[in-house]
Amino acid sequence: MNAFPAHIDLKDRPALIIGGGAEALAKARLMLAAGARLTLIARKFAPETKAELQTRAYLLERQPVAADIEAAVLVFIADTPVEEARRWAEIARMAGVLLNVVDQPAFCDFTTPSIVDRGRVTVSISTAGAAPVLGKRLRADIEALLPPRLGALADFADRYRDTVKATNAPEARRSFWEAFFDGPIAAQVLAGDETGAHEAMLALINRPQSEQKIETNPGAVHIVGAGPGDPDLLTIKALRLLQRADVILYDRLVSDEILNLARRDADRYYVGKAKSNHAVPQEEIEARLIELAREGKMVVRLKGGDPFVFGRGGEELEALRNANIPVFVCPGVTAATGCAAAANMALTHRDHAQAVTFVTGHAKDEADPALDWSALAALKNTLVVYMGVTKAETISARLIEHGRGCETPVAIVENGTRENQKIVKGSLAELPRLIEVGGIKGPALLVIGEVAALADGETLIEIIGKERAAA
Ligand SMILES: C[S@@+](CC[C@H](N)C(=O)[O-])C[C@H]1O[C@@H](n2cnc3c(N)ncnc32)[C@H](O)[C@@H]1O
C-alpha cells in the first residue's frame, strides 16, 4: 500500500482552497458535499466559481497569508503557478496542515481518490496519483455494479441499529445483520419499497428474539427487459441483475451478446419458440419461475424489449404474486423507441405527430388482427405495429378502407439496433410489396404516419434498382 486510506470527517470544520478557477470549483463541490466550512482565497474568481459558490462558501478576493493555511484542517491549492504552490506547501508542512496541490503529486500530503458515492456508502479508488485515468475506469465498473440505493440501505439499517442492539445478544447481532443484508427486507429497500421494508422490519424485531429469523435464501424473480438487441441498450440495473442471477429464463428475441453478459455459472433456460415453432406454454414458464424461486434461486426472467409492452410480463407478475414469490420488474428499451432511434425517426414530432400508438398485429391463422380500425385510421398520428409482418396486407387494406390515406408514409424496421438491421420505407399502399421486395421476415416493426418519411431507409425503387444493378 502506497498511502494510508482514511475518510476524513469535515463536517463544520474549516477547510481552505487557494485558487478561484475551474479546478478550485471542482474541489469546492467535493468539500461542500462533505459538509466542510469552506473558504476560497484567490486574487480573482472565475465568474462561474463565484456564481456557484458565493452563497455556500466564504470567497475572499486577496492574497493568501500563512495564517489562512494554519487555520484550516485541510487545504487544496488549485489554478496556481508551481513556484507559488511550492511556497504554500512549505508553510502548510511547517504548520502540520494536510495539503493537496492539484496535479502536483510531489507537493501533496494526500491525493483525492475516484469515488462511487452512494450517500453514506462511499467507495474510494486510489492509484496514489500514479494513474488517475485507471482509477476513473475502475470507478465506472464499480458504479455499474453497486445498486443506487445502497446509501438508503445503510440509512435504513442505521435506524434499527439501537433496537437490534437492545434485543439481540452481542453474538447474535452480527448474524442478524448478515442475514438482513442477504434477505428480503434489504431487497425491498434496494427496490425502493421503504414502506413495505419498515413494516416487515418492525414485524420482525417485535417478535421474541428466538423467532427473529430472516430467511436468507428466500428466492426471488426479476422480470427484466433486455431491450431490442443492442447490448449497449441494456439498463445498468438489468446488467447488475444478470451478473447476480442464479438462473436465467430467456426468450427468442434476447440476443447472444446480452446473454454473454450474464454470470458465467448461471443456469440458462430457453423458453421461446423452438425450431418446431412450439413455444413453451405460458403456464409452464410461470410454474418453472415459481419452482426455481421456491428452491431459493435468484431468477431473472429475461425478455426482449420491455417486459410490459406486448411481453406477457403482466401475467407472469400476477402468477408470481399469487404464489407469494418476491417479484421485481426492471424495464427495458422497447422495440418502438429502440428502432425509432436506430432509424433516426422521431415517433412524435411537433410538425408531424402529436401522439404515438402501439398496437399488436398478431392474430391467429386467417383472422384479422382484433383492432379498432376506424379509431386507428382516424388518429392521424404515429401508429407502431408490433408483430405485424405476416398481417401487413390486411393492416394496410383495413387502414385505407377506414380512411387513412394511401400515401401515408410507412417505415419497416427489421432487427432494429442489431448488426443486421434493415430499414425500408414507402407508402401505406405499398406496405405488402415493401415487405416482399425488402425480404422482411422479422422481428420487425411497422411505423405508419408522417414521421416514417423521416426514417433512414431504402425505398422500393432503390431496392429494385440495386437488385437490377447486382443482377
Ligand atoms: C412479443 S413482441 C415483444 C415486444 C417487446 N416486449 C418490446 O417491448 O419490444 C415481439 C415483437 O417486437 C418487435 N421487435 C422486437 N425486437 C425488435 C427489433 N430489434 N427490431 C424490430 N422489431 C422488434 C417485433 O414486432 C416482434 O415481433
Coordinates of N, CA and C in Angstrom, one line a residue, residues 176-380:
F176 N -27.6 -11.6 12.8 CA -28.8 -10.9 12.4 C -28.6 -10.0 11.2
W177 N -27.5 -9.2 11.3 CA -27.3 -8.2 10.2 C -26.8 -8.9 8.9
E178 N -26.0 -10.0 9.1 CA -25.6 -10.7 7.9 C -26.8 -11.3 7.2
A179 N -27.8 -11.8 8.0 CA -29.0 -12.4 7.3 C -29.8 -11.2 6.8
F180 N -29.8 -10.1 7.5 CA -30.6 -8.9 7.0 C -30.1 -8.5 5.6
F181 N -28.8 -8.3 5.4 CA -28.3 -7.8 4.2 C -28.5 -8.8 3.0
D182 N -28.6 -10.1 3.3 CA -28.8 -11.1 2.3 C -30.3 -11.4 2.1
G183 N -31.2 -10.8 2.9 CA -32.6 -11.2 2.9 C -33.5 -10.3 2.2
P184 N -34.8 -10.6 2.3 CA -35.8 -9.9 1.5 C -36.1 -8.5 1.9
I185 N -35.9 -8.2 3.2 CA -36.2 -6.8 3.6 C -35.2 -5.8 3.0
A186 N -33.9 -6.2 2.9 CA -32.9 -5.4 2.3 C -33.2 -5.3 0.8
A187 N -33.7 -6.4 0.2 CA -34.0 -6.3 -1.2 C -35.2 -5.3 -1.5
Q188 N -36.1 -5.3 -0.5 CA -37.2 -4.3 -0.6 C -36.7 -2.9 -0.6
V189 N -35.8 -2.6 0.4 CA -35.2 -1.3 0.4 C -34.5 -0.9 -0.9
L190 N -33.7 -1.8 -1.4 CA -33.0 -1.6 -2.6 C -33.9 -1.3 -3.8
A191 N -35.1 -2.0 -3.7 CA -36.1 -1.9 -4.8 C -36.9 -0.6 -4.7
G192 N -36.7 0.1 -3.6 CA -37.4 1.4 -3.4 C -38.7 1.3 -2.6
D193 N -39.0 0.1 -2.0 CA -40.2 -0.1 -1.3 C -39.9 0.0 0.2
E194 N -39.6 1.3 0.6 CA -39.2 1.5 2.0 C -40.4 1.3 3.0
T195 N -41.6 1.6 2.6 CA -42.7 1.5 3.5 C -42.9 0.0 3.8
G196 N -42.9 -0.9 2.8 CA -43.0 -2.3 3.0 C -41.9 -2.8 3.8
A197 N -40.7 -2.3 3.6 CA -39.5 -2.8 4.3 C -39.6 -2.4 5.8
H198 N -40.1 -1.2 6.1 CA -40.3 -0.8 7.5 C -41.3 -1.7 8.2
E199 N -42.4 -2.0 7.5 CA -43.4 -2.8 8.1 C -42.8 -4.2 8.4
A200 N -42.1 -4.8 7.4 CA -41.5 -6.1 7.6 C -40.5 -6.1 8.7
M201 N -39.7 -5.0 8.8 CA -38.7 -5.0 9.9 C -39.3 -4.8 11.3
L202 N -40.3 -4.0 11.3 CA -41.0 -3.8 12.6 C -41.6 -5.1 13.1
A203 N -42.3 -5.8 12.1 CA -42.9 -7.1 12.5 C -41.8 -8.1 13.0
L204 N -40.6 -8.0 12.3 CA -39.5 -9.0 12.7 C -39.0 -8.6 14.1
I205 N -38.7 -7.4 14.3 CA -38.0 -7.1 15.6 C -39.0 -7.1 16.8
N206 N -40.3 -7.1 16.5 CA -41.2 -7.2 17.6 C -41.5 -8.6 18.0
R207 N -40.9 -9.5 17.3 CA -41.0 -10.9 17.7 C -40.0 -11.3 18.8
P208 N -40.3 -12.3 19.6 CA -39.3 -12.7 20.6 C -38.0 -13.0 19.8
Q209 N -36.8 -12.8 20.5 CA -35.5 -13.0 19.9 C -35.3 -14.3 19.2
S210 N -35.9 -15.4 19.8 CA -35.7 -16.7 19.3 C -36.4 -16.9 17.9
E211 N -37.3 -16.0 17.7 CA -38.1 -16.1 16.4 C -37.6 -15.1 15.4
Q212 N -36.6 -14.3 15.7 CA -36.2 -13.3 14.8 C -35.3 -13.8 13.7
K213 N -35.8 -14.8 13.0 CA -35.0 -15.4 11.9 C -35.3 -14.8 10.6
I214 N -34.3 -14.4 9.8 CA -34.5 -13.9 8.5 C -34.2 -15.0 7.5
E215 N -35.1 -15.2 6.6 CA -34.8 -16.2 5.6 C -33.8 -15.6 4.6
T216 N -32.6 -16.2 4.6 CA -31.5 -15.5 3.8 C -31.5 -16.0 2.3
N217 N -32.3 -17.0 2.1 CA -32.3 -17.6 0.7 C -33.7 -17.6 0.2
P218 N -34.4 -16.5 0.2 CA -35.9 -16.6 0.0 C -36.2 -16.9 -1.4
G219 N -35.3 -16.6 -2.3 CA -35.6 -16.8 -3.8 C -36.5 -15.6 -4.2
A220 N -36.2 -15.2 -5.4 CA -37.0 -14.0 -6.0 C -36.9 -14.1 -7.5
V221 N -37.8 -13.5 -8.1 CA -37.8 -13.4 -9.6 C -37.7 -11.9 -10.0
H222 N -36.8 -11.6 -10.9 CA -36.7 -10.3 -11.5 C -37.2 -10.4 -13.0
I223 N -38.2 -9.7 -13.3 CA -38.7 -9.7 -14.7 C -38.0 -8.6 -15.4
V224 N -37.1 -8.9 -16.3 CA -36.1 -7.9 -16.8 C -36.3 -7.7 -18.3
G225 N -36.3 -6.4 -18.7 CA -36.3 -6.1 -20.1 C -34.9 -6.1 -20.7
A226 N -34.7 -6.8 -21.8 CA -33.3 -6.8 -22.4 C -33.1 -5.8 -23.5
G227 N -34.2 -5.1 -23.8 CA -34.1 -4.1 -24.9 C -34.2 -4.8 -26.3
P228 N -34.0 -4.0 -27.4 CA -34.3 -4.6 -28.7 C -33.2 -5.4 -29.3
G229 N -32.0 -5.5 -28.7 CA -31.0 -6.3 -29.2 C -29.6 -5.8 -29.0
D230 N -29.4 -4.5 -29.2 CA -28.0 -4.0 -29.0 C -27.7 -4.1 -27.5
P231 N -26.6 -4.8 -27.1 CA -26.4 -5.0 -25.7 C -26.1 -3.6 -25.0
D232 N -25.6 -2.6 -25.7 CA -25.4 -1.3 -25.1 C -26.7 -0.7 -24.6
L233 N -27.8 -1.2 -25.1 CA -29.1 -0.6 -24.7 C -29.7 -1.2 -23.4
L234 N -29.0 -2.2 -22.9 CA -29.4 -2.8 -21.6 C -29.3 -1.7 -20.5
T235 N -30.2 -1.7 -19.6 CA -30.0 -0.7 -18.5 C -28.9 -1.2 -17.5
I236 N -28.4 -0.3 -16.7 CA -27.3 -0.7 -15.8 C -27.9 -1.7 -14.8
K237 N -29.2 -1.4 -14.4 CA -29.8 -2.3 -13.4 C -30.0 -3.7 -14.0
A238 N -30.4 -3.8 -15.3 CA -30.5 -5.1 -15.9 C -29.2 -5.9 -15.9
L239 N -28.1 -5.1 -16.2 CA -26.8 -5.7 -16.2 C -26.4 -6.3 -14.9
R240 N -26.7 -5.4 -13.8 CA -26.4 -5.8 -12.5 C -27.2 -7.1 -12.1
L241 N -28.4 -7.2 -12.5 CA -29.2 -8.4 -12.2 C -28.7 -9.6 -12.9
L242 N -28.3 -9.4 -14.2 CA -27.8 -10.5 -14.9 C -26.5 -11.1 -14.3
Q243 N -25.8 -10.2 -13.7 CA -24.5 -10.6 -13.1 C -24.7 -11.3 -11.8
R244 N -25.9 -11.1 -11.2 CA -26.2 -11.8 -9.9 C -27.0 -13.0 -10.0
A245 N -27.6 -13.2 -11.2 CA -28.7 -14.3 -11.3 C -28.1 -15.7 -11.1
D246 N -28.9 -16.6 -10.5 CA -28.5 -18.0 -10.4 C -29.1 -18.7 -11.7
V247 N -30.2 -18.2 -12.1 CA -30.9 -18.9 -13.2 C -31.5 -17.8 -14.1
I248 N -31.4 -18.0 -15.5 CA -32.0 -17.1 -16.4 C -32.9 -17.8 -17.4
L249 N -34.2 -17.4 -17.4 CA -35.1 -17.9 -18.4 C -35.3 -16.8 -19.5
Y250 N -34.9 -17.2 -20.7 CA -34.9 -16.1 -21.7 C -35.7 -16.5 -23.0
D251 N -36.1 -15.4 -23.7 CA -37.0 -15.6 -24.9 C -36.2 -15.6 -26.2
R252 N -36.9 -15.8 -27.3 CA -36.2 -15.9 -28.6 C -35.5 -14.5 -29.0
L253 N -36.1 -13.4 -28.6 CA -35.6 -12.1 -29.0 C -34.4 -11.6 -28.2
V254 N -34.0 -12.4 -27.2 CA -32.8 -12.0 -26.4 C -31.5 -12.4 -27.1
S255 N -30.7 -11.4 -27.4 CA -29.5 -11.7 -28.3 C -28.4 -12.4 -27.5
D256 N -27.6 -13.2 -28.2 CA -26.4 -13.9 -27.5 C -25.5 -12.9 -26.8
E257 N -25.3 -11.7 -27.5 CA -24.4 -10.8 -26.8 C -24.9 -10.4 -25.5
I258 N -26.2 -10.3 -25.3 CA -26.7 -9.9 -24.0 C -26.6 -11.1 -23.0
L259 N -26.8 -12.3 -23.5 CA -26.7 -13.5 -22.6 C -25.2 -13.6 -22.1
N260 N -24.3 -13.2 -23.0 CA -22.9 -13.3 -22.7 C -22.5 -12.4 -21.5
L261 N -23.3 -11.5 -21.2 CA -23.0 -10.5 -20.1 C -23.4 -11.1 -18.8
A262 N -24.1 -12.2 -18.8 CA -24.7 -12.8 -17.5 C -23.5 -13.5 -16.8
R263 N -23.8 -13.8 -15.5 CA -22.9 -14.5 -14.7 C -22.6 -15.8 -15.4
R264 N -21.3 -16.2 -15.4 CA -20.9 -17.3 -16.2 C -21.5 -18.7 -15.8
D265 N -21.6 -18.8 -14.5 CA -22.1 -20.1 -14.0 C -23.6 -20.1 -13.8
A266 N -24.3 -19.1 -14.3 CA -25.8 -19.1 -14.1 C -26.4 -20.2 -15.1
D267 N -27.4 -20.9 -14.6 CA -28.2 -21.8 -15.4 C -29.0 -21.0 -16.4
R268 N -29.1 -21.4 -17.7 CA -29.9 -20.7 -18.6 C -30.9 -21.6 -19.3
Y269 N -32.1 -21.2 -19.3 CA -33.2 -22.0 -20.0 C -33.8 -21.1 -21.0
Y270 N -33.9 -21.7 -22.2 CA -34.5 -21.0 -23.4 C -36.0 -21.4 -23.3
V271 N -36.9 -20.4 -23.2 CA -38.3 -20.7 -23.2 C -39.1 -20.0 -24.3
G272 N -38.4 -19.6 -25.3 CA -39.1 -19.0 -26.5 C -39.5 -20.1 -27.5
K273 N -39.9 -19.6 -28.7 CA -40.3 -20.6 -29.6 C -39.2 -21.5 -30.1
A274 N -39.4 -22.8 -30.1 CA -38.4 -23.7 -30.6 C -38.4 -23.8 -32.1
K275 N -37.5 -24.5 -32.7 CA -37.4 -24.5 -34.2 C -38.7 -25.1 -34.7
S276 N -39.3 -26.0 -34.0 CA -40.6 -26.6 -34.4 C -41.7 -25.6 -34.3
N277 N -41.4 -24.4 -33.8 CA -42.3 -23.3 -33.6 C -43.3 -23.5 -32.4
H278 N -43.0 -24.4 -31.6 CA -43.8 -24.6 -30.4 C -43.2 -23.9 -29.2
A279 N -43.8 -22.8 -28.8 CA -43.3 -22.1 -27.6 C -43.6 -22.9 -26.4
V280 N -42.7 -22.7 -25.3 CA -43.0 -23.3 -24.0 C -44.3 -22.6 -23.5
P281 N -45.4 -23.4 -23.2 CA -46.6 -22.8 -22.8 C -46.4 -21.8 -21.6
Q282 N -47.2 -20.7 -21.6 CA -47.0 -19.7 -20.6 C -47.2 -20.2 -19.2
E283 N -48.1 -21.2 -19.0 CA -48.4 -21.7 -17.7 C -47.1 -22.5 -17.2
E284 N -46.5 -23.1 -18.2 CA -45.3 -23.9 -17.8 C -44.1 -22.9 -17.4
I285 N -44.0 -21.8 -18.1 CA -43.0 -20.8 -17.8 C -43.2 -20.3 -16.3
E286 N -44.5 -20.0 -16.1 CA -44.8 -19.4 -14.8 C -44.5 -20.4 -13.7
A287 N -44.9 -21.7 -13.9 CA -44.7 -22.8 -12.9 C -43.2 -22.9 -12.7
R288 N -42.4 -22.9 -13.7 CA -41.0 -23.0 -13.6 C -40.4 -21.9 -12.8
L289 N -40.8 -20.7 -13.0 CA -40.3 -19.5 -12.3 C -40.6 -19.7 -10.8
I290 N -41.9 -20.1 -10.5 CA -42.3 -20.3 -9.1 C -41.4 -21.4 -8.4
E291 N -41.2 -22.5 -9.2 CA -40.5 -23.6 -8.6 C -39.0 -23.2 -8.3
L292 N -38.4 -22.5 -9.3 CA -37.0 -22.1 -9.1 C -36.9 -21.1 -7.9
A293 N -37.8 -20.2 -7.8 CA -37.7 -19.2 -6.7 C -37.9 -19.9 -5.4
R294 N -38.8 -20.9 -5.4 CA -39.0 -21.7 -4.1 C -37.8 -22.5 -3.7
E295 N -37.0 -22.8 -4.7 CA -35.7 -23.5 -4.4 C -34.7 -22.5 -3.8
G296 N -35.0 -21.2 -3.7 CA -34.1 -20.2 -3.1 C -33.3 -19.6 -4.2
K297 N -33.6 -19.7 -5.5 CA -32.8 -19.2 -6.5 C -33.1 -17.7 -6.8
M298 N -32.1 -17.0 -7.2 CA -32.3 -15.6 -7.7 C -32.5 -15.8 -9.2
V299 N -33.8 -15.6 -9.6 CA -34.1 -15.9 -11.0 C -34.3 -14.6 -11.8
V300 N -33.7 -14.6 -13.0 CA -34.0 -13.5 -13.9 C -34.8 -14.0 -15.1
R301 N -36.0 -13.4 -15.3 CA -36.8 -13.7 -16.4 C -36.6 -12.7 -17.5
L302 N -35.8 -13.0 -18.5 CA -35.2 -12.0 -19.4 C -36.1 -12.0 -20.7
K303 N -36.6 -10.8 -21.0 CA -37.5 -10.7 -22.1 C -37.0 -9.6 -23.1
G304 N -37.3 -9.8 -24.4 CA -36.9 -8.8 -25.4 C -37.6 -7.5 -25.1
G305 N -37.0 -6.4 -25.4 CA -37.6 -5.1 -25.2 C -38.0 -4.8 -23.8
D306 N -39.2 -4.3 -23.6 CA -39.7 -4.0 -22.3 C -40.7 -5.1 -21.9
P307 N -40.6 -5.7 -20.7 CA -41.4 -6.8 -20.3 C -42.9 -6.5 -20.3
F308 N -43.3 -5.2 -20.1 CA -44.7 -4.8 -20.0 C -45.2 -4.3 -21.4
V309 N -44.5 -4.4 -22.4 CA -45.0 -4.0 -23.8 C -45.1 -5.3 -24.6
F310 N -46.3 -5.8 -24.8 CA -46.5 -7.0 -25.6 C -45.5 -8.1 -25.2
G311 N -45.3 -8.2 -23.9 CA -44.3 -9.2 -23.4 C -44.9 -10.2 -22.4
R312 N -46.1 -10.2 -22.1 CA -46.8 -11.1 -21.1 C -46.1 -11.0 -19.7
G313 N -45.4 -9.8 -19.5 CA -44.8 -9.6 -18.2 C -45.8 -9.5 -17.1
G314 N -46.9 -8.9 -17.5 CA -48.0 -8.6 -16.5 C -48.6 -10.0 -16.0
E315 N -48.7 -10.9 -16.9 CA -49.3 -12.2 -16.5 C -48.3 -12.9 -15.5
E316 N -47.0 -12.8 -15.9 CA -46.0 -13.5 -15.0 C -46.0 -12.9 -13.6
L317 N -46.0 -11.5 -13.6 CA -46.0 -10.8 -12.4 C -47.2 -11.3 -11.5
E318 N -48.4 -11.4 -12.1 CA -49.6 -11.8 -11.4 C -49.4 -13.2 -10.8
A319 N -48.9 -14.1 -11.6 CA -48.8 -15.5 -11.2 C -47.8 -15.6 -10.0
L320 N -46.7 -14.8 -10.1 CA -45.7 -14.9 -9.0 C -46.2 -14.3 -7.8
R321 N -47.0 -13.2 -7.9 CA -47.6 -12.6 -6.7 C -48.6 -13.5 -6.1
N322 N -49.4 -14.2 -6.9 CA -50.4 -15.1 -6.3 C -49.7 -16.2 -5.6
A323 N -48.5 -16.6 -6.0 CA -47.7 -17.7 -5.4 C -46.9 -17.1 -4.2
N324 N -47.0 -15.8 -3.9 CA -46.2 -15.2 -2.8 C -44.7 -15.3 -3.0
I325 N -44.3 -15.1 -4.3 CA -42.9 -15.1 -4.6 C -42.5 -13.6 -4.7
P326 N -41.4 -13.2 -4.0 CA -41.0 -11.8 -4.2 C -40.6 -11.6 -5.7
V327 N -41.2 -10.6 -6.3 CA -41.0 -10.3 -7.7 C -40.8 -8.8 -8.0
F328 N -39.8 -8.6 -8.8 CA -39.5 -7.2 -9.1 C -39.4 -7.0 -10.7
V329 N -39.7 -5.8 -11.1 CA -39.7 -5.6 -12.6 C -38.6 -4.6 -13.0
C330 N -37.8 -4.9 -14.0 CA -36.8 -3.9 -14.4 C -37.2 -3.6 -15.9
P331 N -37.5 -2.4 -16.2 CA -37.9 -2.0 -17.6 C -36.8 -2.1 -18.6
G332 N -37.2 -2.2 -19.8 CA -36.2 -2.2 -20.9 C -36.6 -1.2 -22.0
V333 N -35.6 -1.0 -22.9 CA -36.0 -0.1 -24.1 C -36.9 -0.9 -25.0
T334 N -38.1 -0.5 -25.2 CA -39.0 -1.2 -26.1 C -38.6 -1.1 -27.6
A335 N -39.0 -2.1 -28.4 CA -38.6 -2.1 -29.8 C -38.9 -0.8 -30.5
A336 N -40.1 -0.2 -30.1 CA -40.5 1.1 -30.8 C -39.5 2.2 -30.6
T337 N -39.1 2.4 -29.4 CA -38.2 3.5 -29.2 C -36.8 3.2 -29.7
G338 N -36.4 1.9 -29.5 CA -35.1 1.5 -30.0 C -35.0 1.6 -31.5
C339 N -36.0 1.1 -32.2 CA -36.0 1.1 -33.7 C -36.1 2.6 -34.2
A340 N -36.9 3.4 -33.5 CA -37.0 4.8 -33.9 C -35.7 5.5 -33.9
A341 N -34.9 5.2 -32.8 CA -33.6 5.9 -32.7 C -32.7 5.3 -33.7
A342 N -32.8 4.0 -34.0 CA -31.8 3.4 -34.9 C -32.1 3.9 -36.3
A343 N -33.4 4.3 -36.6 CA -33.7 4.8 -38.0 C -33.7 6.3 -38.0
N344 N -33.3 6.9 -36.9 CA -33.3 8.4 -36.9 C -34.7 9.0 -37.2
M345 N -35.7 8.4 -36.6 CA -37.1 8.8 -36.9 C -37.7 9.1 -35.5
A346 N -38.1 10.4 -35.3 CA -38.8 10.7 -34.0 C -40.2 10.1 -34.1
L347 N -40.7 9.5 -33.0 CA -42.0 8.9 -33.1 C -43.1 10.0 -32.9
T348 N -42.7 11.1 -32.2 CA -43.6 12.3 -32.1 C -42.7 13.4 -32.6
H349 N -43.4 14.4 -33.2 CA -42.6 15.5 -33.8 C -43.6 16.7 -33.9
R350 N -43.1 17.8 -33.5 CA -44.1 19.0 -33.4 C -44.7 19.2 -34.8
D351 N -44.0 18.9 -35.9 CA -44.6 19.2 -37.2 C -45.4 18.1 -37.7
H352 N -45.3 16.9 -37.2 CA -45.9 15.7 -37.9 C -46.8 14.8 -37.0
A353 N -46.5 14.7 -35.8 CA -47.3 13.8 -35.0 C -47.3 14.2 -33.5
Q354 N -48.6 14.3 -33.0 CA -48.7 14.7 -31.6 C -48.9 13.5 -30.6
A355 N -48.9 12.4 -31.2 CA -49.1 11.2 -30.3 C -48.6 10.0 -31.0
V356 N -48.4 8.9 -30.2 CA -48.0 7.7 -30.8 C -48.8 6.5 -30.2
T357 N -49.2 5.6 -31.0 CA -50.0 4.5 -30.5 C -49.3 3.2 -30.8
F358 N -49.2 2.3 -29.8 CA -48.5 1.0 -30.1 C -49.7 -0.1 -30.2
V359 N -49.7 -0.9 -31.2 CA -50.7 -2.0 -31.3 C -49.9 -3.2 -31.7
T360 N -50.6 -4.4 -31.5 CA -50.0 -5.6 -32.0 C -50.8 -6.1 -33.2
G361 N -50.1 -6.5 -34.2 CA -50.8 -7.0 -35.4 C -50.9 -8.5 -35.3
H362 N -50.7 -9.1 -34.2 CA -50.8 -10.6 -34.1 C -52.2 -11.0 -34.1
A363 N -52.5 -12.1 -34.9 CA -53.8 -12.7 -35.0 C -53.6 -14.1 -35.4
K364 N -54.6 -14.9 -34.9 CA -54.5 -16.4 -35.3 C -54.8 -16.6 -36.7
D365 N -54.0 -17.5 -37.4 CA -54.3 -18.0 -38.7 C -54.9 -17.0 -39.7
E366 N -56.1 -17.2 -40.2 CA -56.7 -16.4 -41.2 C -57.3 -15.1 -40.6
A367 N -57.4 -15.1 -39.3 CA -58.2 -13.9 -38.8 C -57.5 -12.6 -38.9
D368 N -58.3 -11.5 -38.9 CA -57.7 -10.2 -38.9 C -57.3 -9.9 -37.5
P369 N -56.2 -9.0 -37.4 CA -55.9 -8.6 -36.0 C -57.1 -7.9 -35.4
A370 N -57.4 -8.2 -34.1 CA -58.6 -7.6 -33.5 C -58.3 -6.1 -33.1
L371 N -58.4 -5.2 -34.1 CA -58.1 -3.8 -33.8 C -59.3 -3.0 -34.2
D372 N -59.4 -1.8 -33.6 CA -60.4 -0.9 -33.9 C -59.9 0.0 -35.1
W373 N -60.2 -0.5 -36.3 CA -59.6 0.1 -37.5 C -60.0 1.5 -37.7
S374 N -61.3 1.8 -37.4 CA -61.8 3.2 -37.7 C -61.1 4.1 -36.7
A375 N -60.9 3.7 -35.4 CA -60.3 4.6 -34.5 C -58.8 4.8 -34.9
L376 N -58.1 3.7 -35.3 CA -56.7 3.8 -35.7 C -56.5 4.7 -36.9
A377 N -57.4 4.5 -37.9 CA -57.3 5.2 -39.2 C -57.6 6.7 -38.9
A378 N -58.4 7.0 -37.9 CA -58.8 8.4 -37.6 C -57.7 9.2 -36.9
L379 N -56.8 8.4 -36.2 CA -55.8 9.1 -35.3 C -54.9 10.1 -36.0
K380 N -54.5 9.9 -37.2 CA -53.6 10.7 -38.0 C -52.3 11.0 -37.2

